[in-house]
């Protein structure tokens, strides 16, 4: 979250639009089941006035949720692309400022892979962190409030599921991190070999090593 905050400081308006849209979307998602229940109760008890009133509110909530969900996706995609551009520009400038000895010990293909591929892998979790994790936190808080307003005993029972879920999520994150690091290293090596083969295509063809490459 600290790294994400540092990247988001220069794009605060995109973050503000995304967070505002996410809050409105999740509020609509939390309130919609309540009016679904009111609609069902009105049908079973034959109350036309309550039925049509709940239907109107439900349609309004659905329309607001659709509009702000589209705004959330647009803001997050624009934010991801801008952050990716900032990272690539900053990394490329730092590479150009390095000493010649640094470049003599590095491969151009690997450096290019760091600039273009690793920045994509670094910014890809933004969608998950902001939209999925943040949205689910808001949905959880809203759902807990609705549960307490309905039945506090069921809410207490719900708390018992938090510990195992948090533990399993932590273990999966550690496992996923090691896999992602291995994938990034493998992509960098493959990009390096491909760049070398294309740069030295005469040598490759001269030794008939096309299939080996």
PDB file of C-alpha atoms in Angstrom:
ATOM      1  CA  UNK A   1       0.000   0.000   0.000  1.00  0.00           C
ATOM      2  CA  UNK A   2       2.909   2.349   0.655  1.00  0.00           C
ATOM      3  CA  UNK A   3       4.284   1.865  -2.847  1.00  0.00           C
ATOM      4  CA  UNK A   4       0.829   2.276  -4.332  1.00  0.00           C
ATOM      5  CA  UNK A   5       0.373   5.524  -2.400  1.00  0.00           C
ATOM      6  CA  UNK A   6       3.682   6.870  -3.681  1.00  0.00           C
ATOM      7  CA  UNK A   7       2.673   6.065  -7.254  1.00  0.00           C
ATOM      8  CA  UNK A   8      -0.810   7.523  -6.813  1.00  0.00           C
ATOM      9  CA  UNK A   9       0.254  10.927  -5.470  1.00  0.00           C
ATOM     10  CA  UNK A  10       0.827  12.363  -8.933  1.00  0.00           C
ATOM     11  CA  UNK A  11      -2.470  10.936 -10.220  1.00  0.00           C
ATOM     12  CA  UNK A  12      -4.673  11.897  -7.305  1.00  0.00           C
ATOM     13  CA  UNK A  13      -7.665  12.932  -9.427  1.00  0.00           C
ATOM     14  CA  UNK A  14      -7.919   9.525 -11.064  1.00  0.00           C
ATOM     15  CA  UNK A  15      -7.685   7.892  -7.637  1.00  0.00           C
ATOM     16  CA  UNK A  16     -10.349  10.221  -6.234  1.00  0.00           C
ATOM     17  CA  UNK A  17     -12.760   9.427  -9.076  1.00  0.00           C
ATOM     18  CA  UNK A  18     -12.082   5.696  -8.716  1.00  0.00           C
ATOM     19  CA  UNK A  19     -12.594   5.655  -4.934  1.00  0.00           C
ATOM     20  CA  UNK A  20     -15.741   7.797  -5.106  1.00  0.00           C
ATOM     21  CA  UNK A  21     -17.221   5.584  -7.822  1.00  0.00           C
ATOM     22  CA  UNK A  22     -16.322   2.461  -5.856  1.00  0.00           C
ATOM     23  CA  UNK A  23     -18.021   3.756  -2.700  1.00  0.00           C
ATOM     24  CA  UNK A  24     -21.224   4.641  -4.570  1.00  0.00           C
ATOM     25  CA  UNK A  25     -21.232   1.288  -6.401  1.00  0.00           C
ATOM     26  CA  UNK A  26     -20.830  -0.733  -3.196  1.00  0.00           C
ATOM     27  CA  UNK A  27     -23.472   1.298  -1.363  1.00  0.00           C
ATOM     28  CA  UNK A  28     -25.913   0.481  -4.151  1.00  0.00           C
ATOM     29  CA  UNK A  29     -24.879  -3.184  -3.980  1.00  0.00           C
ATOM     30  CA  UNK A  30     -25.513  -3.261  -0.207  1.00  0.00           C
ATOM     31  CA  UNK A  31     -28.904  -1.539  -0.406  1.00  0.00           C
ATOM     32  CA  UNK A  32     -30.259  -3.522  -3.351  1.00  0.00           C
ATOM     33  CA  UNK A  33     -30.939  -6.795  -1.419  1.00  0.00           C
ATOM     34  CA  UNK A  34     -32.946  -4.860   1.152  1.00  0.00           C
ATOM     35  CA  UNK A  35     -35.344  -3.601  -1.494  1.00  0.00           C
ATOM     36  CA  UNK A  36     -35.459  -7.043  -3.070  1.00  0.00           C
ATOM     37  CA  UNK A  37     -36.778  -8.300   0.252  1.00  0.00           C
ATOM     38  CA  UNK A  38     -39.310  -5.477   0.394  1.00  0.00           C
ATOM     39  CA  UNK A  39     -40.522  -6.395  -3.101  1.00  0.00           C
ATOM     40  CA  UNK A  40     -40.973 -10.041  -2.102  1.00  0.00           C
ATOM     41  CA  UNK A  41     -42.790  -9.073   1.107  1.00  0.00           C
ATOM     42  CA  UNK A  42     -45.076  -6.713  -0.809  1.00  0.00           C
ATOM     43  CA  UNK A  43     -45.942  -9.482  -3.267  1.00  0.00           C
ATOM     44  CA  UNK A  44     -46.737 -11.999  -0.522  1.00  0.00           C
ATOM     45  CA  UNK A  45     -48.783  -9.481   1.486  1.00  0.00           C
ATOM     46  CA  UNK A  46     -50.483  -7.928  -1.569  1.00  0.00           C
ATOM     47  CA  UNK A  47     -49.329  -4.319  -1.036  1.00  0.00           C
ATOM     48  CA  UNK A  48     -49.216  -2.672  -4.496  1.00  0.00           C
ATOM     49  CA  UNK A  49     -48.023   0.693  -3.177  1.00  0.00           C
ATOM     50  CA  UNK A  50     -45.042  -0.742  -1.318  1.00  0.00           C
ATOM     51  CA  UNK A  51     -44.280  -2.993  -4.292  1.00  0.00           C
ATOM     52  CA  UNK A  52     -44.052  -0.219  -6.890  1.00  0.00           C
ATOM     53  CA  UNK A  53     -42.195   2.078  -4.508  1.00  0.00           C
ATOM     54  CA  UNK A  54     -39.547  -0.573  -3.852  1.00  0.00           C
ATOM     55  CA  UNK A  55     -39.318  -1.362  -7.585  1.00  0.00           C
ATOM     56  CA  UNK A  56     -38.662   2.293  -8.411  1.00  0.00           C
ATOM     57  CA  UNK A  57     -35.949   2.571  -5.776  1.00  0.00           C
ATOM     58  CA  UNK A  58     -34.399  -0.709  -6.936  1.00  0.00           C
ATOM     59  CA  UNK A  59     -34.278   0.510 -10.546  1.00  0.00           C
ATOM     60  CA  UNK A  60     -32.696   3.792  -9.451  1.00  0.00           C
ATOM     61  CA  UNK A  61     -30.050   1.949  -7.423  1.00  0.00           C
ATOM     62  CA  UNK A  62     -29.300  -0.380 -10.341  1.00  0.00           C
ATOM     63  CA  UNK A  63     -28.926   2.551 -12.761  1.00  0.00           C
ATOM     64  CA  UNK A  64     -26.647   4.459 -10.394  1.00  0.00           C
ATOM     65  CA  UNK A  65     -24.563   1.321  -9.829  1.00  0.00           C
ATOM     66  CA  UNK A  66     -24.127   0.763 -13.586  1.00  0.00           C
ATOM     67  CA  UNK A  67     -23.060   4.360 -14.237  1.00  0.00           C
ATOM     68  CA  UNK A  68     -20.549   4.517 -11.398  1.00  0.00           C
ATOM     69  CA  UNK A  69     -19.229   1.029 -12.139  1.00  0.00           C
ATOM     70  CA  UNK A  70     -18.376   2.185 -15.661  1.00  0.00           C
ATOM     71  CA  UNK A  71     -16.723   5.304 -14.218  1.00  0.00           C
ATOM     72  CA  UNK A  72     -14.709   3.109 -11.838  1.00  0.00           C
ATOM     73  CA  UNK A  73     -13.420   0.876 -14.630  1.00  0.00           C
ATOM     74  CA  UNK A  74     -12.512   3.870 -16.806  1.00  0.00           C
ATOM     75  CA  UNK A  75     -10.657   5.645 -14.003  1.00  0.00           C
ATOM     76  CA  UNK A  76      -8.732   2.516 -12.980  1.00  0.00           C
ATOM     77  CA  UNK A  77      -7.662   1.721 -16.537  1.00  0.00           C
ATOM     78  CA  UNK A  78      -6.491   5.281 -17.109  1.00  0.00           C
ATOM     79  CA  UNK A  79      -4.686   5.273 -13.754  1.00  0.00           C
ATOM     80  CA  UNK A  80      -2.951   1.955 -14.520  1.00  0.00           C
ATOM     81  CA  UNK A  81      -1.718   3.187 -17.892  1.00  0.00           C
ATOM     82  CA  UNK A  82      -0.476   6.488 -16.495  1.00  0.00           C
ATOM     83  CA  UNK A  83       1.341   4.780 -13.614  1.00  0.00           C
ATOM     84  CA  UNK A  84       2.893   2.342 -16.077  1.00  0.00           C
ATOM     85  CA  UNK A  85       4.068   5.259 -18.207  1.00  0.00           C
ATOM     86  CA  UNK A  86       5.569   7.006 -15.167  1.00  0.00           C
ATOM     87  CA  UNK A  87       7.395   3.849 -14.107  1.00  0.00           C
ATOM     88  CA  UNK A  88       8.811   3.179 -17.566  1.00  0.00           C
ATOM     89  CA  UNK A  89       9.953   6.769 -18.008  1.00  0.00           C
ATOM     90  CA  UNK A  90      11.586   6.904 -14.577  1.00  0.00           C
ATOM     91  CA  UNK A  91      13.311   3.531 -15.018  1.00  0.00           C
ATOM     92  CA  UNK A  92      14.563   4.408 -18.500  1.00  0.00           C
ATOM     93  CA  UNK A  93      16.000   7.717 -17.285  1.00  0.00           C
ATOM     94  CA  UNK A  94      17.792   5.999 -14.406  1.00  0.00           C
ATOM     95  CA  UNK A  95      19.250   3.413 -16.768  1.00  0.00           C
ATOM     96  CA  UNK A  96      20.589   6.149 -19.033  1.00  0.00           C
ATOM     97  CA  UNK A  97      22.313   7.794 -16.051  1.00  0.00           C
ATOM     98  CA  UNK A  98      24.198   4.639 -15.051  1.00  0.00           C
ATOM     99  CA  UNK A  99      27.949   4.311 -15.633  1.00  0.00           C
ATOM    100  CA  UNK A 100      29.322   2.588 -18.696  1.00  0.00           C
ATOM    101  CA  UNK A 101      30.677  -0.175 -16.439  1.00  0.00           C
ATOM    102  CA  UNK A 102      27.097  -0.995 -15.436  1.00  0.00           C
ATOM    103  CA  UNK A 103      25.997  -1.376 -19.053  1.00  0.00           C
ATOM    104  CA  UNK A 104      29.070  -3.473 -19.879  1.00  0.00           C
ATOM    105  CA  UNK A 105      27.992  -6.024 -17.275  1.00  0.00           C
ATOM    106  CA  UNK A 106      24.339  -6.083 -18.333  1.00  0.00           C
ATOM    107  CA  UNK A 107      22.501  -7.404 -21.347  1.00  0.00           C
ATOM    108  CA  UNK A 108      20.405  -5.072 -23.477  1.00  0.00           C
ATOM    109  CA  UNK A 109      17.617  -7.649 -23.788  1.00  0.00           C
ATOM    110  CA  UNK A 110      17.336  -8.082 -20.030  1.00  0.00           C
ATOM    111  CA  UNK A 111      17.254  -4.315 -19.452  1.00  0.00           C
ATOM    112  CA  UNK A 112      14.571  -3.928 -22.115  1.00  0.00           C
ATOM    113  CA  UNK A 113      12.564  -6.672 -20.437  1.00  0.00           C
ATOM    114  CA  UNK A 114      12.814  -4.827 -17.120  1.00  0.00           C
ATOM    115  CA  UNK A 115      11.557  -1.612 -18.689  1.00  0.00           C
ATOM    116  CA  UNK A 116       8.665  -3.038 -20.709  1.00  0.00           C
ATOM    117  CA  UNK A 117       7.611  -6.362 -19.158  1.00  0.00           C
ATOM    118  CA  UNK A 118       8.349  -5.961 -15.464  1.00  0.00           C
ATOM    119  CA  UNK A 119       6.535  -2.635 -15.301  1.00  0.00           C
ATOM    120  CA  UNK A 120       3.427  -4.367 -16.637  1.00  0.00           C
ATOM    121  CA  UNK A 121       3.706  -7.074 -13.972  1.00  0.00           C
ATOM    122  CA  UNK A 122       4.235  -4.423 -11.315  1.00  0.00           C
ATOM    123  CA  UNK A 123       1.160  -2.376 -12.225  1.00  0.00           C
ATOM    124  CA  UNK A 124      -1.180  -5.288 -12.971  1.00  0.00           C
ATOM    125  CA  UNK A 125      -2.154  -5.777  -9.262  1.00  0.00           C
ATOM    126  CA  UNK A 126      -3.536  -2.212  -9.151  1.00  0.00           C
ATOM    127  CA  UNK A 127      -6.860  -3.468 -10.503  1.00  0.00           C
ATOM    128  CA  UNK A 128      -7.028  -6.187  -7.861  1.00  0.00           C
ATOM    129  CA  UNK A 129      -5.927  -3.977  -4.963  1.00  0.00           C
ATOM    130  CA  UNK A 130      -8.208  -1.035  -5.664  1.00  0.00           C
ATOM    131  CA  UNK A 131     -11.257  -2.625  -7.248  1.00  0.00           C
ATOM    132  CA  UNK A 132     -11.414  -6.089  -5.714  1.00  0.00           C
ATOM    133  CA  UNK A 133      -9.759  -5.709  -2.315  1.00  0.00           C
ATOM    134  CA  UNK A 134     -10.956  -2.180  -1.580  1.00  0.00           C
ATOM    135  CA  UNK A 135     -14.423  -2.865  -2.952  1.00  0.00           C
ATOM    136  CA  UNK A 136     -14.781  -6.054  -0.937  1.00  0.00           C
ATOM    137  CA  UNK A 137     -13.735  -4.236   2.235  1.00  0.00           C
ATOM    138  CA  UNK A 138     -16.491  -1.668   1.677  1.00  0.00           C
ATOM    139  CA  UNK A 139     -18.950  -4.428   0.840  1.00  0.00           C
ATOM    140  CA  UNK A 140     -17.963  -6.289   4.009  1.00  0.00           C
ATOM    141  CA  UNK A 141     -18.477  -3.228   6.212  1.00  0.00           C
ATOM    142  CA  UNK A 142     -21.826  -2.458   4.619  1.00  0.00           C
ATOM    143  CA  UNK A 143     -22.945  -6.078   4.882  1.00  0.00           C
ATOM    144  CA  UNK A 144     -21.996  -6.184   8.570  1.00  0.00           C
ATOM    145  CA  UNK A 145     -24.057  -3.076   9.240  1.00  0.00           C
ATOM    146  CA  UNK A 146     -27.022  -4.591   7.428  1.00  0.00           C
ATOM    147  CA  UNK A 147     -26.555  -7.858   9.346  1.00  0.00           C
ATOM    148  CA  UNK A 148     -26.513  -6.048  12.692  1.00  0.00           C
ATOM    149  CA  UNK A 149     -29.662  -4.172  11.757  1.00  0.00           C
ATOM    150  CA  UNK A 150     -31.334  -7.519  10.961  1.00  0.00           C
ATOM    151  CA  UNK A 151     -29.915  -9.936  13.573  1.00  0.00           C
ATOM    152  CA  UNK A 152     -26.929  -9.372  15.846  1.00  0.00           C
ATOM    153  CA  UNK A 153     -26.636 -13.095  16.708  1.00  0.00           C
ATOM    154  CA  UNK A 154     -26.049 -14.044  13.077  1.00  0.00           C
ATOM    155  CA  UNK A 155     -23.500 -11.242  12.839  1.00  0.00           C
ATOM    156  CA  UNK A 156     -21.521 -12.658  15.771  1.00  0.00           C
ATOM    157  CA  UNK A 157     -21.498 -16.049  14.075  1.00  0.00           C
ATOM    158  CA  UNK A 158     -20.201 -14.420  10.914  1.00  0.00           C
ATOM    159  CA  UNK A 159     -17.151 -13.076  12.793  1.00  0.00           C
ATOM    160  CA  UNK A 160     -15.873 -16.611  13.332  1.00  0.00           C
ATOM    161  CA  UNK A 161     -15.129 -16.966   9.609  1.00  0.00           C
ATOM    162  CA  UNK A 162     -12.757 -13.979   9.457  1.00  0.00           C
ATOM    163  CA  UNK A 163      -9.722 -15.688  11.001  1.00  0.00           C
ATOM    164  CA  UNK A 164      -9.484 -18.679   8.626  1.00  0.00           C
ATOM    165  CA  UNK A 165     -10.143 -16.492   5.586  1.00  0.00           C
ATOM    166  CA  UNK A 166      -7.426 -13.996   6.530  1.00  0.00           C
ATOM    167  CA  UNK A 167      -4.926 -16.792   7.232  1.00  0.00           C
ATOM    168  CA  UNK A 168      -5.649 -18.559   3.939  1.00  0.00           C
ATOM    169  CA  UNK A 169      -5.388 -15.277   2.007  1.00  0.00           C
ATOM    170  CA  UNK A 170      -2.008 -14.514   3.578  1.00  0.00           C
ATOM    171  CA  UNK A 171      -0.613 -17.943   2.700  1.00  0.00           C
ATOM    172  CA  UNK A 172      -1.886 -17.706  -0.850  1.00  0.00           C
ATOM    173  CA  UNK A 173      -0.329 -14.247  -1.258  1.00  0.00           C
ATOM    174  CA  UNK A 174       3.067 -15.581  -0.142  1.00  0.00           C
ATOM    175  CA  UNK A 175       2.811 -18.520  -2.542  1.00  0.00           C
ATOM    176  CA  UNK A 176       1.622 -16.310  -5.410  1.00  0.00           C
ATOM    177  CA  UNK A 177       4.474 -13.870  -4.843  1.00  0.00           C
ATOM    178  CA  UNK A 178       7.113 -16.575  -5.297  1.00  0.00           C
ATOM    179  CA  UNK A 179       5.404 -17.809  -8.462  1.00  0.00           C
ATOM    180  CA  UNK A 180       5.193 -14.294  -9.916  1.00  0.00           C
ATOM    181  CA  UNK A 181       8.876 -13.651  -9.201  1.00  0.00           C
ATOM    182  CA  UNK A 182       9.837 -16.885 -10.937  1.00  0.00           C
ATOM    183  CA  UNK A 183       7.667 -15.994 -13.928  1.00  0.00           C
ATOM    184  CA  UNK A 184       9.246 -12.530 -14.197  1.00  0.00           C
ATOM    185  CA  UNK A 185      12.756 -13.996 -14.122  1.00  0.00           C
ATOM    186  CA  UNK A 186      11.855 -16.587 -16.748  1.00  0.00           C
ATOM    187  CA  UNK A 187      10.338 -13.924 -19.015  1.00  0.00           C
ATOM    188  CA  UNK A 188      13.443 -11.765 -18.665  1.00  0.00           C
ATOM    189  CA  UNK A 189      15.728 -14.669 -19.616  1.00  0.00           C
ATOM    190  CA  UNK A 190      13.539 -15.606 -22.583  1.00  0.00           C
ATOM    191  CA  UNK A 191      13.448 -11.993 -23.770  1.00  0.00           C
ATOM    192  CA  UNK A 192      17.222 -11.802 -23.414  1.00  0.00           C
ATOM    193  CA  UNK A 193      17.807 -14.931 -25.510  1.00  0.00           C
ATOM    194  CA  UNK A 194      15.344 -13.804 -28.153  1.00  0.00           C
ATOM    195  CA  UNK A 195      16.976 -10.388 -28.459  1.00  0.00           C
ATOM    196  CA  UNK A 196      20.433 -11.935 -28.737  1.00  0.00           C
ATOM    197  CA  UNK A 197      19.268 -14.362 -31.421  1.00  0.00           C
ATOM    198  CA  UNK A 198      17.771 -11.549 -33.513  1.00  0.00           C
ATOM    199  CA  UNK A 199      20.770  -9.264 -33.039  1.00  0.00           C
ATOM    200  CA  UNK A 200      23.133 -12.051 -34.095  1.00  0.00           C
ATOM    201  CA  UNK A 201      20.952 -13.588 -36.781  1.00  0.00           C
ATOM    202  CA  UNK A 202      23.887 -13.974 -39.187  1.00  0.00           C
ATOM    203  CA  UNK A 203      25.750 -16.103 -36.664  1.00  0.00           C
ATOM    204  CA  UNK A 204      22.631 -18.165 -35.967  1.00  0.00           C
ATOM    205  CA  UNK A 205      21.968 -18.811 -39.659  1.00  0.00           C
ATOM    206  CA  UNK A 206      25.647 -19.429 -40.334  1.00  0.00           C
ATOM    207  CA  UNK A 207      25.697 -22.281 -37.812  1.00  0.00           C
ATOM    208  CA  UNK A 208      22.210 -23.582 -38.810  1.00  0.00           C
ATOM    209  CA  UNK A 209      20.976 -23.123 -35.237  1.00  0.00           C
ATOM    210  CA  UNK A 210      17.460 -21.855 -35.994  1.00  0.00           C
ATOM    211  CA  UNK A 211      15.734 -24.838 -34.371  1.00  0.00           C
ATOM    212  CA  UNK A 212      18.063 -24.736 -31.370  1.00  0.00           C
ATOM    213  CA  UNK A 213      17.323 -21.069 -30.746  1.00  0.00           C
TER     214      UNK A 213
END
